[in-house]
Short mmCIF file of C-alpha atoms in Angstrom, two decimals:
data_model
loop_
_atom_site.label_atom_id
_atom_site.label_comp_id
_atom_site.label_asym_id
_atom_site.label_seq_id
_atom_site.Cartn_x
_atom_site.Cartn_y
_atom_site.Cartn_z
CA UNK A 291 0.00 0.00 0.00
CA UNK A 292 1.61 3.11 -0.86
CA UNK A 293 0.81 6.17 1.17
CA UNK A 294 -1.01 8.89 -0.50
CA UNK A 295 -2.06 12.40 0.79
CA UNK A 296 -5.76 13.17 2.50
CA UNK A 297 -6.59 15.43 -0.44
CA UNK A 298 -5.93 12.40 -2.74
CA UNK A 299 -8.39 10.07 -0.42
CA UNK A 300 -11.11 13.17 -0.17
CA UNK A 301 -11.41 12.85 -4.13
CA UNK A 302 -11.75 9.18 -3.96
CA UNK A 303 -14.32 9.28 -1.01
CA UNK A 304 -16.00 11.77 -2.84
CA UNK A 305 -17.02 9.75 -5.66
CA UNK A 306 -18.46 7.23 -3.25
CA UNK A 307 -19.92 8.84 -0.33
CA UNK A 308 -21.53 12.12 0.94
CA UNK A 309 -19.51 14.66 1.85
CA UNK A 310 -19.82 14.40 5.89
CA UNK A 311 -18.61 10.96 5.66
CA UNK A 312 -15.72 11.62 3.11
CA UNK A 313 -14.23 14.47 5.32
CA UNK A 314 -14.03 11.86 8.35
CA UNK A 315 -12.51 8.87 6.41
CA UNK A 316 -10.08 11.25 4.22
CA UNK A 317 -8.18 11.73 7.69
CA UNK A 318 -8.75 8.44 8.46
CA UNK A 319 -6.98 6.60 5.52
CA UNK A 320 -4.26 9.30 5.84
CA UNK A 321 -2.88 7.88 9.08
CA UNK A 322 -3.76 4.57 8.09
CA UNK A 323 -1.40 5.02 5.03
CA UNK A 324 1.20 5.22 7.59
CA UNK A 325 1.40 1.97 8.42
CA UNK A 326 2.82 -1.18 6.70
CA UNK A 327 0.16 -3.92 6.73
CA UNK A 328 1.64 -7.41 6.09
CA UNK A 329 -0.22 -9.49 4.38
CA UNK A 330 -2.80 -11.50 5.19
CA UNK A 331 -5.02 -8.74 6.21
CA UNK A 332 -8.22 -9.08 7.98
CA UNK A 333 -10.37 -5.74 7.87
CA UNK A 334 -12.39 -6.40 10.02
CA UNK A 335 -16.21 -4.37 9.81
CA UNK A 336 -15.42 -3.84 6.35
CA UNK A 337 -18.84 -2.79 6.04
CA UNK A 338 -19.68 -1.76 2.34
CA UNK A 339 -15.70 -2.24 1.28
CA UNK A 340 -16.14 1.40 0.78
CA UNK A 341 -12.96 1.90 2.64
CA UNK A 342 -11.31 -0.80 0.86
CA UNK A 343 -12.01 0.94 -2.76
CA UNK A 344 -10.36 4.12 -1.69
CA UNK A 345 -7.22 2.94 0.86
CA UNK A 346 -5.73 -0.68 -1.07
CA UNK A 347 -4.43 -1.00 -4.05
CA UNK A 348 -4.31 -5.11 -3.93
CA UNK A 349 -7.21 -6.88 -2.41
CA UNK A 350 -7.83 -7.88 1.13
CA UNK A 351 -6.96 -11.20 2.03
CA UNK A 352 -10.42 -11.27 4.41
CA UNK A 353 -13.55 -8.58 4.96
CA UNK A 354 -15.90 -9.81 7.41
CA UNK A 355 -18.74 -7.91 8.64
CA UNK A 356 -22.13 -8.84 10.66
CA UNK A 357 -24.68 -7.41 8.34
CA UNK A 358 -25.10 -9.68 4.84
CA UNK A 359 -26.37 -6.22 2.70
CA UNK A 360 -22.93 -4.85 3.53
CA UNK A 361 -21.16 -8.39 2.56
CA UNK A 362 -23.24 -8.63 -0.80
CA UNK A 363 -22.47 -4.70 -1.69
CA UNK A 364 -18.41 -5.26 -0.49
CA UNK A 365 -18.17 -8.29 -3.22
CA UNK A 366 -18.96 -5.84 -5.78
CA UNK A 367 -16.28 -3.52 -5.45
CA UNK A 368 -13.66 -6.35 -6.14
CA UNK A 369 -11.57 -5.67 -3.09
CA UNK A 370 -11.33 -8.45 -1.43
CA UNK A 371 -9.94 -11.92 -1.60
CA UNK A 372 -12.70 -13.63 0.34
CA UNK A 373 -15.73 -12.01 2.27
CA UNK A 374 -17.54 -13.27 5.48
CA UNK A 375 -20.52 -13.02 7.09
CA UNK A 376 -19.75 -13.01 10.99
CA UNK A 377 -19.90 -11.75 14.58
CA UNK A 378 -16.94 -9.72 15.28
CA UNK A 379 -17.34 -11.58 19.00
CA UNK A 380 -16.60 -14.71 17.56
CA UNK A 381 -14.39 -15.03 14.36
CA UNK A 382 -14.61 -17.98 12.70
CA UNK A 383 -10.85 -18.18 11.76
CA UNK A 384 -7.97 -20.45 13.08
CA UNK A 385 -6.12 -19.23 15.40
CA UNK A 386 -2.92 -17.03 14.38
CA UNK A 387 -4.37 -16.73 11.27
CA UNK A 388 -3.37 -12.68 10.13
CA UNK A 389 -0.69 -10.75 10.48
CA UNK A 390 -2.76 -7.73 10.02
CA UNK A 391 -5.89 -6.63 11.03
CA UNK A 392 -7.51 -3.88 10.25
CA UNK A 393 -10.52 -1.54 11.59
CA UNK A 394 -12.33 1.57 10.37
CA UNK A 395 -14.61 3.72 12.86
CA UNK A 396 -15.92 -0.14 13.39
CA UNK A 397 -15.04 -0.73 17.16
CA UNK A 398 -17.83 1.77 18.75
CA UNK A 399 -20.58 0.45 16.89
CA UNK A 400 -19.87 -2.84 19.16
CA UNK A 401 -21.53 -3.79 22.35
CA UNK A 402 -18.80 -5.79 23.52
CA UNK A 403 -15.85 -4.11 22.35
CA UNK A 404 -12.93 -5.80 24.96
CA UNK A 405 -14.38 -9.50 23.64
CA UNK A 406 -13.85 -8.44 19.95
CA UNK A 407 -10.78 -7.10 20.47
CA UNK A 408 -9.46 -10.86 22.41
CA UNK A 409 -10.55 -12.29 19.13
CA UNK A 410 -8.59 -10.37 17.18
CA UNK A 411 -5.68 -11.20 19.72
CA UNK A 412 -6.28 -14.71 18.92
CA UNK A 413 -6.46 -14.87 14.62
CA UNK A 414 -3.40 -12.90 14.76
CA UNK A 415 0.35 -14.37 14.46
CA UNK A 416 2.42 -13.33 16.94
CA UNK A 417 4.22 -9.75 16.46
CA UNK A 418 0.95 -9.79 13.97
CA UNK A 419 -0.20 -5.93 14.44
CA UNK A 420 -3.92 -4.48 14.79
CA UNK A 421 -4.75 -1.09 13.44
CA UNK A 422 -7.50 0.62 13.98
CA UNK A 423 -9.59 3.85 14.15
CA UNK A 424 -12.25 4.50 16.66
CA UNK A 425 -14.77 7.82 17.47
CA UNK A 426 -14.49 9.15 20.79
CA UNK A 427 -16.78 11.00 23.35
CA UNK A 428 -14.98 14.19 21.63
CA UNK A 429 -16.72 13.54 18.53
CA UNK A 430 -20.57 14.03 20.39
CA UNK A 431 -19.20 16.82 21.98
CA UNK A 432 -17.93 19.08 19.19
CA UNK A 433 -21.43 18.48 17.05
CA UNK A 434 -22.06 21.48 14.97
CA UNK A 435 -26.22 21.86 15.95
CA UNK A 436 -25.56 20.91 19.59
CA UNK A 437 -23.45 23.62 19.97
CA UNK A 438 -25.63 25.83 18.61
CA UNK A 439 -28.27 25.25 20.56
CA UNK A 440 -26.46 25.62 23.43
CA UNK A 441 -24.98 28.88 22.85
CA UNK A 442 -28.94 29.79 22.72
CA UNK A 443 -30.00 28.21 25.84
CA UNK A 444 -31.39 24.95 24.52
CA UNK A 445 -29.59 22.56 26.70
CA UNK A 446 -31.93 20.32 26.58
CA UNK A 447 -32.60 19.94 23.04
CA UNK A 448 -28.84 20.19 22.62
CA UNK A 449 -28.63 16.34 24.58
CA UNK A 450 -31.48 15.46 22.91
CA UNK A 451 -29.92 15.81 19.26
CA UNK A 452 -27.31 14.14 20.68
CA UNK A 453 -28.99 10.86 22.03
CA UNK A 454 -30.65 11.21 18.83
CA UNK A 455 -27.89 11.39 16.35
CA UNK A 456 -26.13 7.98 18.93
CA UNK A 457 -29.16 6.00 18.01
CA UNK A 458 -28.60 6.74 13.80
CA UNK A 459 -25.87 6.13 13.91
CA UNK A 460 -25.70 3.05 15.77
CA UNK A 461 -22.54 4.01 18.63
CA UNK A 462 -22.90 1.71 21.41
CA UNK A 463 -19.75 2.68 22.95
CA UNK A 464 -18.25 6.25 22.83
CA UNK A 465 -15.10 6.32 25.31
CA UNK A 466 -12.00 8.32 26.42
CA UNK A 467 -8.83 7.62 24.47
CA UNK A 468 -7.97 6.78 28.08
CA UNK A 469 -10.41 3.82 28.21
CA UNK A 470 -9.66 2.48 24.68
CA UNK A 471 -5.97 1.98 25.40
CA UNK A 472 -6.67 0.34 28.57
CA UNK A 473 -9.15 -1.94 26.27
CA UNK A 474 -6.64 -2.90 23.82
CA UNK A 475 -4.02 -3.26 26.79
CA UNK A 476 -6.29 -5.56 28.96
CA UNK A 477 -6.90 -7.53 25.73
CA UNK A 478 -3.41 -8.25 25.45
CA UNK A 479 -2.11 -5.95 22.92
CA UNK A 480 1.21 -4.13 23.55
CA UNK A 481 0.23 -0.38 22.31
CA UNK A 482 2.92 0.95 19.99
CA UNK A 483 0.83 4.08 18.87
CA UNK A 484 -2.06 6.11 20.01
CA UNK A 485 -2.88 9.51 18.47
CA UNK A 486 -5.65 12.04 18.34
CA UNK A 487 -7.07 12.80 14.93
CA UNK A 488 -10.32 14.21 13.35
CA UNK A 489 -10.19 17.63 14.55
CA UNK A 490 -13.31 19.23 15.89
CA UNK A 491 -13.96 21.53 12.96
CA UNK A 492 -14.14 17.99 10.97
CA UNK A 493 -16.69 17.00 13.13
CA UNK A 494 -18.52 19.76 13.05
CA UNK A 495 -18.86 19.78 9.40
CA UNK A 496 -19.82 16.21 9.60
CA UNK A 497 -22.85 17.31 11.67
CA UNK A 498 -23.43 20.70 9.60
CA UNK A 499 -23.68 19.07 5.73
CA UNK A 500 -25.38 15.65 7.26
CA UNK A 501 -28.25 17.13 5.50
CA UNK A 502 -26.62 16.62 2.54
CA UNK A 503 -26.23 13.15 2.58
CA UNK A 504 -30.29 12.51 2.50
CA UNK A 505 -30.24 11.30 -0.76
CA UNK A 506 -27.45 8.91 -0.49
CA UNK A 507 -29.17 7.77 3.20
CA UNK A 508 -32.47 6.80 1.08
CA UNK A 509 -30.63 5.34 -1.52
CA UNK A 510 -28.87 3.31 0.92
CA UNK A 511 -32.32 2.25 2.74
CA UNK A 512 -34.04 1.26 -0.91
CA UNK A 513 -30.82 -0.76 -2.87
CA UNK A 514 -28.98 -1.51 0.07
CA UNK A 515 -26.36 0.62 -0.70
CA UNK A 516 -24.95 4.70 -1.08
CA UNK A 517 -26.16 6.23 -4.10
CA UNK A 518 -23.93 9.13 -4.83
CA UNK A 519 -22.80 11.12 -8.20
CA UNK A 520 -21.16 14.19 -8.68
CA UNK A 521 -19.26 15.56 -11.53
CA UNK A 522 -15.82 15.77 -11.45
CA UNK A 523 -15.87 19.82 -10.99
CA UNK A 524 -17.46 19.67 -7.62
CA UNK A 525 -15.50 16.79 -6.61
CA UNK A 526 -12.32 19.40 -7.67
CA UNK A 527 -14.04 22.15 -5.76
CA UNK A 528 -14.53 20.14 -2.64
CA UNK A 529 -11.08 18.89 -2.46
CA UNK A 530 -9.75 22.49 -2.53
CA UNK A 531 -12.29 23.99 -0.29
CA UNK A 532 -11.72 21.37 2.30
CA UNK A 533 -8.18 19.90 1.79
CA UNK A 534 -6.26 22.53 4.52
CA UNK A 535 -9.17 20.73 7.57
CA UNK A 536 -7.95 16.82 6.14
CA UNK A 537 -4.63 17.13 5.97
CA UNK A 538 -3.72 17.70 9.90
CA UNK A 539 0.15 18.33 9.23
CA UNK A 540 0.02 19.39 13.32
CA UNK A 541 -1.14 17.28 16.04
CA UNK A 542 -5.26 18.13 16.88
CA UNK A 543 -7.09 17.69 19.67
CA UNK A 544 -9.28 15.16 17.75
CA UNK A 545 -12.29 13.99 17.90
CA UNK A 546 -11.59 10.37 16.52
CA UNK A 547 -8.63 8.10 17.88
CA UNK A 548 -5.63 6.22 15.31
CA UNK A 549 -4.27 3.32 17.28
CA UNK A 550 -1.53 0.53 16.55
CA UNK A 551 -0.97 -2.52 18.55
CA UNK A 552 1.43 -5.29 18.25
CA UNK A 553 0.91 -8.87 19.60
CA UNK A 554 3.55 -10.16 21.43
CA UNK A 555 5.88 -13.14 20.31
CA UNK A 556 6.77 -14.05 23.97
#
């Protein structure tokens, strides 16, 4: 995988995605692009393969992902070797079967994140490394309309949207960057990197253009998949209206969290 900038992934994500969702994973796949991911490679919540299409150049060795609509649209994008339909709690792989493993914003959508993370322990050879992204209980916090109904005195509504927007989008489990080190310690992971990124104006603009992304939401509802098209002169004008808030050259106070973890050989 050769690394390429965050303005290069915004114009892929772009062409597949809406734009709140594109600004997130463009910083995303730019960290991840730091990292040299020995083959095989499990990416584990692959979800649509969305993230596959834009970040790897050669297919995955393994996607697996609970929900079958997201299996059947992954297949189509070509990206990976073989694709299964499974509970992240219990992987139905041999054991020391990666030496990679891979996760995208997939770990706080999971009830039982410290179980899932064991697993992974266990399908991976030893000095085999885990990489992964994760939201935070920044991200909630630095919400564009929760904000602003604060700063008017709507508290209340302000928590509200914020239950509200949990529940669409599915987080069971928005933590510290304390607590998930101290999960992917207690699993038995030796941490080798842990680093703050998505800053807050990201995830504010997630919130603000969400609006945006209605189309590609019903699409996704009535196919089973995102349904997005733009012509190549937007996608050139989003990429240089937005490409200074995805590239993070400095460290942020972010919103989203870019671990690496190695398990041991002892």
């Amino acid at each position: 995988m050769s690394q390429v900038s965050a303005e290069i992934y915004l114009q892929r994500y772009l062409r597949l995605t809406p734009l709140s969702l594109a600004l997130q994973r463009a910083v995303e796949a730019k960290h991840l692009a730091s990292v040299v991911l020995k083959q095989p490679t499990l990416d584990l919540g692959c979800g649509f393969g969305e993230f596959a299409q834009v970040f790897f150049d050669q297919p995955v060795a393994v996607g697996v992902d609970i929900c079958p609509k997201k299996i059947n649209q992954a297949k189509k994008t070509g990206k990976y070797l073989k694709l299964v339909q499974a509970d992240a709690c219990q992987l139905p792989f041999k054991t020391e079967s990666f030496n990679s493993v891979i996760s995208v914003s997939a770990l706080e959508h999971m009830t039982n994140p410290s179980k899932v993370l064991k697993e992974v322990l266990r399908v991976l050879k030893p000095e085999g490394q885990l990489v992964l992204t994760v939201v935070t209980d920044k991200w909630e916090q630095n919400l564009f309309y929760p904000e602003l109904l604060q700063k008017v005195g709507l508290k209340k509504l302000a928590d509200k949207y914020r239950q509200l927007f949990n529940q669409v989008f599915k987080h069971q489990q928005l933590l510290s960057q304390w607590e998930w080190e101290k999960h992917v310690r207690q699993a038995g992971f030796e941490l080798k990197v842990s680093q703050a990124i998505v800053s807050p104006q990201i995830a504010r603009f997630f919130d603000l253009f969400l609006i945006t992304a209605w189309p590609a939401q019903l699409a996704k509802k009535m196919v089973g998949r995102r349904v997005v098209w733009r012509p190549l002169f937007m996608i050139s004008l989003l990429t240089k209206v937005f490409k200074k808030y995805v590239d993070e050259t400095e460290p942020v106070v972010g919103t989203n969290l870019f671990l690496v973890a190695i398990k041991s050989g002892k």
